[in-house]
Amino acid sequence: TAPTANGATLNSFVRITPDGHVIIAAHSPEIGQGVRTSLPMIVAEELGVDWKSVTVVDAPLDPEYGSQGAGGSVSTPTSYLPMRRAGATARAMLVAAAAAIWDVPVSECFTANDGLVHHRDTGRTLGYGELSAKAATLPVPDEKTVPLKDPKDFALLGSRIGGVDNPKIVTGKPLFGIDQKIPGMVYAVYQKCPVWGGKVIQANLDHVKSLPGVRDAFVLDRTVGGLTGLVPGVAILADSTWAAFSARKELEVKWDEGAYGASSWADYGAQAEKLSKAPGDKPVRSDGDIDAAFAGAAKVVSAAYSYPFISHTNLEPQNCTAFVQGDHVEIWAPTQNPGPAQKFAATVLDVPLENVKLNITRIGGGFGRRLNSDPVGEVVAISQKAGLPVKLTWSREDDMQHDHYRPAGFHYLKGAVDASGKLSAWDSHHVNFAAPLAVDDFPARFVPNFRLTSSVLKNGIPMGPWRAPGDCTYAFVTCSFIDELAHAAQRDPIEFSLELLGDRGMVAASPGRGGRAYNAARMHGVIKLVAEKANWGQTLPRGEGLGLGYYFSHQGYVAEVAHVSVSKAGDLKVLRVVAAVDVGSQIVNLSGAENQVQGSIIDGLNAAWHQELDIQQGRVVQSNFNEYPMLRIPEAPRTIEIHFNKTDYPPTGLGEPCLPSVAPAVANAIFAATGKRIRQLPFTRTDLSWS
């Protein structure tokens, strides 16, 4: 039911109406990761109310809400304690109000997850609606002094709650950025040079302006924020999106393609191969005596791994709506990063930050793409020049060919096992596009003799975070090569990996080098759990296999086992994926958590199996889904089985940690099934047929 009055405000997140309805503000962008439901659930749990009495509303962009970005799976770990305190302080104020009305000590009053304050000695009760007006007049207690619930008393957290927007989504209500409409707005497209960094020399603007429905066409010759910000292009304004898209088909532009018009993926591959023959340009880490370890090894394995650039392919293409009026602007943006987007708009317009009002809409897929604010910069620049409210919509071709891509990479590896079958040496030369492996990336610190070097390929390709940045590709390389070394040592991959991790607990980050700590015991726990649940070691027919993948990613510890079948002709089926997941002590919304694990596995499988972009003459060749296939329903895993391993650590996020492990799990299962080793993504690059 909807609230019947505005109600009394107890803090930034909680408002309660006289009839007891609780209004909770959701402050983080919703991308489908479920935070518009899960974060208010945390408030409601500490407040002690029935979820059916809660309405969730969007919080405005305001520093009082703290961080309002959504990326890196940080919403839960950064908000869990603040949301608990927001609910607990509001509860304390309601209890204090009841005690004052009854003229009894606060210690005699309590709540019981029912939206009531109870008096222990007399059994009297007062509803939150009856108390809210008085509670709002009381001092807000110091949040650090307010007791929080014992998790054993949680009534809401850990249950299954449907997304608060689900009814609106399935009935097509206008929630997303692409749905926005404001009075008097015109519709825009923005044509950029197909080669990143190019500029407009000339365009047939007069002809375009004469086309049906076109209001205006002009060149923006500006670069703000580099290749991932506002870049030069041609804007077309029209009476509808269709009219703007249609007019663009007749737009003719002569481009200055800049420095990278001759670059190609094939050339980058040749450069990487050449670099692999020499020592890396930059030493990243060196432990032990690696040359001596290789000299005394029982078995040495060398391998070259690679993966291409891929696109984010958000189903909602990039878009933004804005109205610039003088030195003020209002924006409606599906952004993961509203604070920086607001600042970027202010920079583009050269206006004070306080003159930029940004409304956060629901997002139809982010995966890191909407951390950057280029559509915001484009639309405010267009609206400023046109003097009109403007809705900018990218086409699918824009979205794919002007993405900020997942970085490609080439890894040249050599590993050694000693006479006892232990991993004794690891030598890695990472040829990259300015996104190198870091000093502590696994298996650094776990191999006694370890060397990592880096070489960078000069390029002009815009790159950005792609779901589980870095880990989304490094896990494939690392876990696949560990599997190779386990087989070289004639060891079981589970046993080999558990021995590699050892019996340590927390492994400290390298001091002063931007590294990260790693809890080996937690990874031990999920590997052992997934092996048990997947029935690791079972006998399978030829053409079927089990494979292990695991990785520390975004504060989560995840291990996955894939069960695949591969026909003699090479047709792959992923029969089952079992995931063991440690994201701390508390799952907030079980329904949302399972959704995130399932979605991550499907998304990771999609990227590993099918996706790649080719670059020719400085531009991406693929332009739409007919050239860039997505995973279809018949290819999805027949079963995804999820097991949460709760541990005594603060809760962390789930949007990203489960994605990296699926690619190596499936690749290693393919090897177990066929003897074919996959060292290149996507899987379609490798002939899987066997006899």
XYZ file of C-alpha atoms in Angstrom:
691
model
C 0.000 0.000 0.000
C 1.116 3.555 -0.663
C 1.756 6.027 2.169
C -1.127 8.391 2.916
C 0.908 11.445 4.005
C 4.393 12.858 3.755
C 5.234 11.805 7.290
C 8.002 12.683 9.736
C 11.658 12.547 8.740
C 13.909 10.765 11.250
C 17.105 10.888 9.183
C 18.234 11.102 5.580
C 17.024 7.572 4.857
C 13.880 7.130 6.980
C 10.500 8.839 6.898
C 7.380 7.452 8.624
C 3.782 8.493 7.915
C 1.069 8.774 10.590
C -0.463 5.496 9.425
C 2.809 3.653 10.029
C 4.045 3.472 6.477
C 7.841 3.568 6.243
C 9.536 5.394 3.373
C 13.187 4.458 2.870
C 15.518 6.264 0.488
C 17.638 4.267 -1.953
C 20.821 6.205 -2.650
C 22.871 4.013 -5.032
C 22.298 3.689 -8.796
C 20.315 0.585 -9.727
C 21.840 -1.325 -12.646
C 20.063 -4.607 -12.079
C 22.370 -5.590 -9.223
C 19.454 -5.180 -6.802
C 20.719 -2.442 -4.477
C 17.494 -0.450 -4.736
C 15.957 -3.380 -2.852
C 18.801 -4.785 -0.756
C 20.144 -1.575 0.809
C 16.695 -0.418 2.037
C 16.223 -3.953 3.401
C 19.191 -3.347 5.711
C 17.579 -0.164 7.027
C 14.235 -1.926 7.475
C 15.868 -4.801 9.371
C 17.425 -2.547 11.992
C 14.315 -0.384 12.133
C 12.231 -3.461 12.869
C 9.388 -3.184 10.359
C 7.466 -5.529 8.120
C 8.749 -5.169 4.527
C 5.142 -4.925 3.338
C 4.878 -1.560 5.080
C 7.928 -0.142 3.250
C 8.008 2.085 0.174
C 11.378 2.705 -1.465
C 12.018 6.120 -3.030
C 15.036 7.452 -4.905
C 17.428 9.682 -2.999
C 18.656 12.765 -4.837
C 22.332 13.240 -5.596
C 23.528 14.814 -2.360
C 26.685 14.528 -0.220
C 24.538 13.722 2.829
C 24.028 10.209 1.419
C 27.748 9.488 1.212
C 29.109 7.658 -1.810
C 26.450 7.279 -4.507
C 28.392 5.429 -7.153
C 27.841 1.848 -8.275
C 30.874 -0.049 -9.492
C 33.458 -2.490 -8.230
C 30.850 -4.360 -6.147
C 31.272 -1.740 -3.418
C 27.651 -0.804 -2.688
C 27.151 -3.514 -0.062
C 30.523 -3.315 1.724
C 30.458 0.493 1.905
C 26.763 0.780 2.787
C 26.097 -2.208 5.059
C 27.133 -0.565 8.328
C 25.812 2.948 7.473
C 22.435 1.466 6.478
C 22.268 -0.534 9.711
C 23.056 2.601 11.694
C 20.435 4.622 9.801
C 17.789 2.080 10.761
C 19.054 1.676 14.308
C 19.161 5.412 15.078
C 15.614 5.839 13.774
C 14.526 2.895 15.943
C 16.218 4.437 18.991
C 14.367 7.725 18.414
C 11.024 5.908 18.186
C 11.754 4.007 21.398
C 12.745 7.243 23.139
C 9.516 8.874 21.950
C 7.430 6.019 23.361
C 9.296 6.134 26.672
C 8.618 9.875 26.919
C 4.894 9.426 26.191
C 4.600 6.638 28.793
C 6.951 8.450 31.187
C 9.000 5.283 31.684
C 12.727 4.539 31.325
C 13.917 3.772 27.798
C 15.379 0.534 29.130
C 11.830 -0.790 29.720
C 10.924 -0.383 26.036
C 11.754 -2.622 23.092
C 10.855 -3.383 19.475
C 10.063 -6.749 17.914
C 10.180 -6.532 14.100
C 6.515 -5.511 13.993
C 6.609 -1.719 13.666
C 5.633 -1.287 17.311
C 7.351 -0.148 20.485
C 6.468 -2.405 23.422
C 6.547 -1.627 27.146
C 7.930 -4.663 28.907
C 6.090 -4.319 32.246
C 2.596 -3.348 31.109
C 2.384 -4.838 27.606
C 1.403 -1.475 26.168
C 2.323 -0.768 22.524
C 2.544 2.249 20.275
C 2.891 2.060 16.503
C 5.701 3.769 14.663
C 3.146 5.973 12.894
C 1.835 7.215 16.233
C 5.368 7.943 17.411
C 7.029 9.356 14.309
C 6.036 13.014 14.738
C 7.339 13.156 18.309
C 10.415 11.087 17.435
C 11.315 13.586 14.712
C 11.571 16.347 17.348
C 14.109 14.437 19.438
C 17.887 14.761 19.089
C 19.434 12.261 16.688
C 21.626 9.995 18.809
C 25.282 9.405 18.034
C 25.037 6.485 15.604
C 28.147 4.862 17.088
C 26.484 4.578 20.491
C 23.251 3.000 19.262
C 23.249 -0.788 19.690
C 22.757 -2.823 16.526
C 20.762 -6.028 16.324
C 22.428 -9.342 16.910
C 22.406 -11.001 13.448
C 20.795 -14.085 14.997
C 17.707 -11.938 15.491
C 17.476 -10.842 11.855
C 13.988 -11.397 10.474
C 14.332 -9.835 7.022
C 17.962 -10.154 5.925
C 18.742 -13.460 4.259
C 15.162 -13.927 3.059
C 13.939 -13.762 -0.521
C 12.536 -10.376 -1.514
C 11.516 -9.494 -5.065
C 12.950 -6.354 -6.629
C 10.944 -3.275 -5.698
C 10.844 -2.182 -9.359
C 9.813 -5.578 -10.749
C 6.114 -4.733 -11.264
C 7.031 -1.536 -13.117
C 9.638 -3.304 -15.240
C 7.344 -6.092 -16.401
C 4.566 -3.614 -17.195
C 6.867 -1.277 -19.133
C 6.758 1.774 -16.882
C 9.242 4.557 -17.773
C 12.079 3.952 -15.313
C 15.193 3.998 -17.474
C 17.240 6.818 -18.934
C 16.017 5.996 -22.422
C 12.393 6.483 -21.234
C 12.807 10.107 -20.174
C 10.688 12.849 -21.723
C 10.606 16.540 -20.858
C 8.453 19.275 -22.412
C 9.764 20.789 -25.626
C 12.703 18.433 -26.021
C 14.287 17.541 -29.342
C 15.991 14.258 -30.182
C 19.688 14.066 -30.991
C 22.298 11.740 -32.421
C 26.020 12.409 -32.344
C 28.306 11.098 -35.078
C 31.945 10.663 -34.057
C 34.958 9.694 -36.121
C 35.126 5.901 -36.551
C 38.812 6.124 -35.638
C 39.228 7.116 -32.002
C 40.749 10.555 -31.639
C 39.723 11.728 -35.133
C 38.253 15.140 -35.939
C 35.766 16.650 -38.380
C 37.211 18.378 -41.444
C 33.905 19.076 -43.177
C 30.321 17.766 -43.365
C 27.256 18.232 -45.604
C 25.330 20.063 -42.888
C 23.096 22.077 -45.235
C 21.754 18.908 -46.844
C 21.131 17.251 -43.485
C 19.275 20.320 -42.202
C 16.925 20.124 -45.194
C 15.781 16.563 -44.387
C 12.292 15.824 -42.961
C 11.986 16.351 -39.218
C 15.496 17.770 -38.779
C 15.757 20.871 -36.594
C 19.488 21.538 -36.786
C 22.902 20.021 -37.452
C 26.277 21.313 -36.328
C 29.853 20.358 -35.524
C 31.225 20.233 -31.993
C 34.990 20.589 -32.287
C 35.879 19.951 -28.655
C 37.766 17.375 -26.625
C 37.165 17.346 -22.886
C 38.373 14.472 -20.754
C 40.332 12.625 -23.425
C 39.148 9.646 -25.483
C 36.639 8.563 -22.816
C 35.087 12.040 -22.513
C 33.648 14.517 -24.993
C 35.284 14.177 -28.415
C 34.629 16.025 -31.707
C 31.632 15.061 -33.811
C 28.490 16.121 -35.658
C 25.195 16.594 -33.812
C 21.840 16.188 -35.566
C 18.681 17.425 -33.819
C 15.250 16.283 -34.953
C 11.607 15.900 -33.979
C 12.048 12.189 -33.167
C 14.770 9.647 -32.614
C 13.779 7.976 -35.881
C 14.096 11.243 -37.814
C 17.535 11.850 -36.303
C 18.708 8.292 -37.059
C 17.327 8.513 -40.596
C 19.045 11.845 -41.271
C 22.366 10.470 -40.102
C 22.253 7.922 -42.923
C 22.651 10.844 -45.322
C 25.359 12.577 -43.320
C 28.685 12.713 -45.137
C 31.742 13.655 -43.112
C 35.352 14.040 -44.122
C 37.477 13.043 -41.149
C 41.002 13.695 -39.997
C 41.602 10.184 -38.638
C 44.582 11.142 -36.500
C 47.498 8.921 -35.516
C 45.829 5.491 -35.348
C 44.008 5.125 -38.657
C 46.262 2.265 -39.772
C 46.208 0.202 -36.560
C 44.803 -3.339 -36.553
C 44.299 -6.285 -34.229
C 46.505 -8.440 -36.441
C 49.317 -5.905 -36.111
C 48.944 -5.755 -32.346
C 49.236 -9.537 -32.244
C 52.404 -9.446 -34.339
C 53.883 -6.758 -32.088
C 53.072 -8.822 -29.003
C 54.729 -11.906 -30.497
C 57.849 -9.877 -31.221
C 57.900 -8.430 -27.697
C 57.547 -11.904 -26.216
C 60.976 -12.845 -27.552
C 62.622 -10.179 -25.373
C 62.530 -9.458 -21.629
C 59.587 -7.372 -20.504
C 59.979 -3.602 -20.622
C 58.969 -3.123 -17.001
C 59.744 -5.417 -14.041
C 56.691 -5.705 -11.788
C 57.713 -8.376 -9.271
C 60.617 -10.733 -8.672
C 60.774 -13.284 -5.833
C 63.328 -16.018 -5.155
C 65.812 -17.387 -7.689
C 63.674 -18.160 -10.712
C 66.516 -19.234 -13.002
C 67.785 -21.775 -10.489
C 64.246 -23.084 -9.951
C 63.768 -23.709 -13.667
C 67.203 -25.297 -13.944
C 66.342 -27.787 -11.210
C 62.724 -28.418 -12.215
C 61.270 -31.844 -12.848
C 58.942 -30.456 -15.512
C 58.717 -27.092 -17.303
C 55.650 -25.909 -19.223
C 55.515 -22.904 -21.557
C 52.320 -21.426 -22.969
C 50.976 -18.293 -24.656
C 47.498 -17.059 -23.723
C 45.502 -14.222 -25.268
C 42.109 -12.575 -25.234
C 40.591 -9.836 -27.425
C 38.918 -6.513 -26.822
C 35.220 -6.901 -26.128
C 32.293 -4.516 -25.730
C 29.960 -3.962 -22.784
C 26.843 -4.319 -24.989
C 24.416 -2.841 -22.483
C 20.933 -3.670 -23.728
C 19.972 -0.067 -23.018
C 22.338 1.866 -25.300
C 24.043 4.985 -23.974
C 21.685 7.923 -23.628
C 21.125 11.074 -21.627
C 18.631 13.946 -21.469
C 19.551 17.512 -20.500
C 18.281 21.070 -20.585
C 20.856 23.840 -20.389
C 19.375 27.239 -19.523
C 22.013 29.932 -19.231
C 24.503 28.823 -16.612
C 22.193 26.163 -15.133
C 21.468 22.644 -16.354
C 19.239 19.769 -15.335
C 20.242 16.251 -16.433
C 18.496 12.867 -16.450
C 21.221 10.232 -16.696
C 21.508 6.439 -16.380
C 24.925 6.763 -14.778
C 26.831 4.486 -12.422
C 28.889 7.465 -11.291
C 26.555 10.423 -10.667
C 29.029 12.566 -8.721
C 31.762 12.541 -11.397
C 29.076 12.865 -14.101
C 27.830 16.038 -12.436
C 31.389 17.379 -12.253
C 32.051 16.481 -15.889
C 28.928 18.358 -17.011
C 30.082 21.389 -15.022
C 33.497 21.183 -16.679
C 32.073 20.894 -20.202
C 29.706 23.822 -19.625
C 32.186 25.827 -17.529
C 29.594 26.461 -14.823
C 29.706 26.063 -11.019
C 29.008 22.547 -9.750
C 26.026 23.736 -7.744
C 24.375 24.858 -11.009
C 24.216 21.251 -12.248
C 21.221 19.210 -11.110
C 21.584 15.527 -11.994
C 18.693 13.069 -11.697
C 19.739 9.410 -11.478
C 17.547 7.055 -13.519
C 17.459 3.282 -13.458
C 20.089 1.725 -15.726
C 19.508 -0.987 -18.325
C 22.919 -2.604 -17.905
C 26.157 -1.015 -16.782
C 28.970 -3.562 -16.292
C 31.382 -0.645 -15.831
C 30.522 1.176 -19.070
C 28.428 3.792 -17.321
C 31.172 4.735 -14.911
C 32.337 7.100 -17.656
C 30.301 10.160 -18.522
C 30.794 10.755 -22.246
C 27.038 10.771 -23.096
C 26.527 13.370 -20.347
C 29.238 15.577 -21.820
C 27.821 15.199 -25.315
C 24.230 16.045 -24.449
C 25.014 19.100 -22.320
C 27.296 20.479 -25.034
C 24.562 19.905 -27.647
C 21.832 21.442 -25.470
C 24.017 24.443 -24.685
C 24.644 25.144 -28.370
C 21.050 24.447 -29.432
C 19.391 26.319 -26.569
C 16.842 23.499 -26.265
C 16.144 20.508 -24.028
C 17.783 17.533 -25.755
C 17.476 13.773 -25.508
C 20.564 12.052 -26.917
C 20.319 8.389 -27.902
C 23.164 6.256 -29.178
C 22.440 3.587 -31.770
C 23.642 0.028 -31.224
C 26.401 0.770 -33.726
C 27.475 3.809 -31.684
C 27.457 1.693 -28.555
C 29.636 -1.043 -30.026
C 32.062 1.069 -32.021
C 32.515 3.846 -29.449
C 32.648 1.740 -26.325
C 35.381 1.887 -23.690
C 36.486 -1.664 -24.211
C 37.609 -4.468 -21.952
C 41.374 -4.418 -22.470
C 42.852 -7.168 -24.615
C 46.060 -8.875 -23.596
C 48.776 -11.401 -24.334
C 50.444 -13.532 -21.642
C 53.643 -15.474 -22.205
C 54.070 -17.942 -19.375
C 56.586 -20.469 -18.157
C 56.003 -22.593 -15.077
C 57.879 -25.351 -13.296
C 57.016 -28.188 -10.940
C 59.630 -29.865 -8.770
C 60.279 -33.555 -8.182
C 57.577 -33.676 -5.471
C 54.984 -32.261 -7.879
C 54.824 -28.806 -6.299
C 54.622 -25.581 -8.274
C 58.129 -24.184 -7.848
C 58.470 -21.367 -10.390
C 56.251 -19.000 -12.386
C 57.496 -16.573 -15.028
C 54.975 -14.255 -16.702
C 55.479 -11.636 -19.392
C 52.257 -9.670 -19.798
C 52.012 -7.728 -23.065
C 49.149 -5.327 -22.516
C 47.348 -2.190 -23.639
C 48.122 -0.161 -20.467
C 46.174 -2.439 -18.098
C 48.939 -4.612 -16.610
C 48.785 -7.300 -13.958
C 49.464 -5.830 -10.519
C 52.206 -6.685 -8.082
C 50.008 -8.938 -5.911
C 47.751 -10.531 -8.516
C 47.438 -14.274 -7.906
C 49.544 -16.437 -7.849
C 52.094 -13.833 -6.700
C 53.144 -14.503 -3.054
C 52.124 -18.166 -3.398
C 55.002 -19.341 -5.620
C 58.483 -19.143 -4.048
C 60.187 -18.256 -7.317
C 58.056 -15.755 -9.183
C 58.700 -13.150 -11.856
C 56.263 -10.781 -13.562
C 57.233 -8.325 -16.277
C 55.106 -6.037 -18.410
C 55.290 -4.540 -21.898
C 52.804 -2.008 -23.256
C 51.549 -1.824 -26.839
C 51.181 1.789 -27.968
C 47.590 2.358 -29.031
C 44.745 4.878 -29.218
C 41.934 2.583 -28.082
C 39.531 3.873 -25.403
C 39.407 1.330 -22.611
C 37.487 1.148 -19.377
C 36.326 -1.148 -16.597
C 34.434 -4.216 -17.785
C 32.635 -6.365 -15.192
C 35.253 -7.587 -12.670
C 37.977 -5.451 -14.271
C 41.270 -7.244 -14.780
C 40.076 -10.338 -12.925
C 37.632 -11.102 -15.769
C 40.602 -12.067 -17.971
C 43.417 -12.787 -15.535
C 41.458 -15.639 -13.938
C 41.202 -17.419 -17.302
C 44.941 -17.206 -17.855
C 46.011 -17.983 -14.300
C 43.673 -20.870 -13.503
C 44.082 -22.460 -16.930
C 47.871 -22.422 -16.601
C 47.663 -23.799 -13.058
C 45.562 -26.617 -14.509
C 48.248 -27.214 -17.150
C 50.919 -27.428 -14.454
C 48.794 -29.767 -12.334
C 48.470 -32.151 -15.274
C 52.191 -31.824 -16.010
C 52.851 -32.886 -12.413
C 50.279 -35.687 -12.807
C 48.379 -34.226 -9.879
C 44.667 -33.703 -9.291
C 43.895 -30.002 -9.981
C 41.936 -29.599 -6.717
C 44.728 -31.109 -4.645
C 47.349 -29.122 -6.580
C 45.521 -25.825 -5.993
C 44.916 -26.464 -2.301
C 48.608 -27.199 -1.865
C 49.478 -24.015 -3.764
C 47.317 -21.954 -1.410
C 48.854 -23.711 1.584
C 47.595 -23.554 5.148
C 47.985 -19.814 5.483
C 45.279 -17.362 6.492
C 45.623 -13.738 5.483
C 48.466 -13.019 3.077
C 49.422 -9.368 3.449
C 49.553 -6.895 0.586
C 52.969 -5.826 -0.618
C 53.686 -2.657 1.387
C 53.774 0.603 -0.523
C 53.112 -0.995 -3.914
C 49.361 -0.707 -4.320
C 48.821 -4.427 -3.736
C 45.981 -6.266 -2.044
C 45.679 -8.676 0.834
C 44.373 -12.166 0.173
C 42.793 -14.645 2.577
C 44.043 -18.074 1.511
C 41.917 -19.836 4.108
C 38.707 -18.448 2.627
C 39.728 -19.614 -0.848
C 40.616 -23.010 0.618
C 37.093 -23.155 2.008
C 35.286 -22.497 -1.269
C 37.495 -24.868 -3.276
C 36.839 -27.708 -0.849
C 33.119 -26.899 -0.784
C 32.751 -26.757 -4.563
C 34.681 -30.022 -4.982
C 32.297 -31.726 -2.581
C 29.122 -30.301 -4.114
C 30.255 -31.008 -7.704
C 31.193 -34.604 -6.850
C 34.736 -33.950 -8.042
C 36.543 -37.109 -9.068
C 33.468 -38.880 -10.453
C 34.008 -41.084 -13.476
C 32.608 -39.552 -16.652
C 32.297 -40.872 -20.194
C 34.743 -39.710 -22.858
C 33.664 -36.347 -24.144
C 32.576 -35.132 -20.704
C 34.758 -33.425 -18.132
C 34.922 -31.370 -14.958
C 37.049 -28.233 -14.656
C 37.972 -25.968 -11.767
C 38.192 -22.175 -11.752
C 38.698 -19.896 -8.753
C 39.733 -16.321 -8.112
C 39.784 -13.571 -5.535
C 37.779 -10.730 -7.015
C 36.288 -7.583 -5.483
C 36.573 -8.870 -1.912
C 34.787 -12.117 -2.739
C 36.186 -15.662 -2.745
C 34.653 -17.868 -5.402
C 35.382 -21.321 -6.789
C 33.421 -22.906 -9.613
C 33.350 -26.333 -11.197
C 31.963 -26.716 -14.710
C 30.687 -30.005 -16.103
C 30.737 -29.965 -19.905
C 30.212 -32.334 -22.791
C 31.904 -31.978 -26.166
C 30.774 -34.068 -29.119
C 33.344 -35.606 -31.445
C 32.440 -32.879 -33.916
C 33.378 -30.271 -31.314
C 29.916 -29.115 -30.196
C 30.132 -27.759 -26.649
C 27.421 -28.023 -24.010
C 27.785 -26.664 -20.490
C 25.755 -29.135 -18.475
C 26.263 -27.759 -14.991
C 28.138 -25.055 -13.132
C 28.530 -25.366 -9.368
C 29.606 -22.235 -7.500
C 30.892 -21.940 -3.936
C 30.805 -18.321 -2.835
C 32.224 -16.593 0.245
C 31.129 -12.967 0.509
C 31.167 -12.822 4.277
C 28.778 -13.289 7.142
C 25.467 -12.122 5.745
C 23.559 -12.519 2.495
C 21.257 -9.492 2.411
C 18.651 -10.640 -0.118
C 18.886 -14.314 -1.007
C 16.852 -13.884 -4.176
C 19.030 -11.017 -5.382
C 22.237 -12.797 -4.376
C 21.385 -15.910 -6.368
C 20.377 -13.722 -9.299
C 23.793 -12.054 -9.236
C 25.692 -15.344 -9.144
C 23.625 -16.820 -11.971
C 23.919 -13.655 -14.036
C 27.674 -13.458 -13.511
C 28.170 -17.044 -14.641
C 26.048 -16.579 -17.761
C 27.722 -13.243 -18.558
C 31.194 -14.688 -18.063
C 30.379 -17.715 -20.203
C 28.983 -15.438 -22.908
C 32.197 -13.411 -23.044
C 34.478 -16.448 -22.958
C 32.607 -18.509 -25.533
C 31.632 -16.001 -28.212
C 32.778 -12.439 -27.870
C 35.593 -10.712 -29.729
C 36.101 -7.481 -31.616
C 38.340 -7.090 -34.637
C 40.152 -3.824 -35.317
C 41.009 -2.840 -38.871
C 42.130 0.570 -40.146
C 41.871 1.985 -36.629
C 38.222 1.077 -36.063
C 36.102 -1.745 -34.692
C 34.722 -3.919 -37.481
C 31.682 -5.299 -35.655
C 28.681 -3.021 -35.411
C 25.676 -4.994 -34.150
C 24.574 -8.305 -32.708
C 24.517 -10.029 -36.094
C 28.324 -9.727 -36.046
C 28.783 -9.994 -32.296
C 26.781 -12.991 -31.056
C 25.411 -13.208 -27.541
C 24.824 -16.401 -25.581
C 21.456 -17.889 -26.491
C 19.153 -19.843 -24.187
C 20.115 -23.296 -25.585
C 23.788 -22.535 -24.812
C 23.217 -21.466 -21.208
C 24.208 -23.949 -18.487
C 21.500 -26.540 -17.926
C 21.994 -26.158 -14.173
C 23.621 -23.488 -12.026
C 24.015 -24.601 -8.428
C 24.977 -22.055 -5.785
C 26.386 -22.669 -2.309
C 27.148 -19.737 -0.021
C 29.944 -20.373 2.448
C 29.227 -17.937 5.266
C 32.302 -16.787 7.138
C 32.863 -14.346 9.969
C 33.811 -11.375 7.795
C 31.901 -8.200 6.845
C 29.494 -8.691 3.920
C 30.810 -7.789 0.489
C 29.282 -7.338 -2.968
C 28.168 -9.921 -5.507
C 27.938 -8.101 -8.839
C 31.410 -9.156 -9.963
C 33.197 -11.818 -7.870
C 31.476 -14.803 -9.511
C 32.255 -13.878 -13.131
C 36.027 -14.517 -13.452
C 36.013 -18.192 -12.428
C 33.638 -19.516 -15.073
C 35.938 -19.094 -18.097
C 38.791 -21.214 -16.668
C 36.329 -23.716 -15.187
C 34.785 -24.372 -18.604
C 38.131 -24.278 -20.436
C 39.648 -26.774 -18.010
C 36.554 -28.979 -18.277
C 36.937 -28.961 -22.065
C 40.512 -30.187 -21.636
C 39.325 -32.938 -19.288
C 36.702 -33.950 -21.858
C 38.785 -33.786 -25.038
C 42.476 -33.234 -24.298
C 42.203 -29.917 -26.187
C 43.797 -27.031 -24.269
C 42.194 -23.605 -24.754
C 44.692 -20.760 -24.533
C 42.819 -18.152 -26.553
C 39.483 -16.468 -26.020
C 36.837 -16.793 -27.244
C 36.451 -20.577 -27.173
C 35.261 -20.497 -30.777
C 38.877 -19.770 -31.780
C 39.811 -23.359 -30.846
C 38.762 -26.472 -32.774
C 37.208 -28.692 -30.083
C 36.639 -31.745 -32.271
C 38.213 -35.017 -31.114
C 38.332 -38.673 -32.112
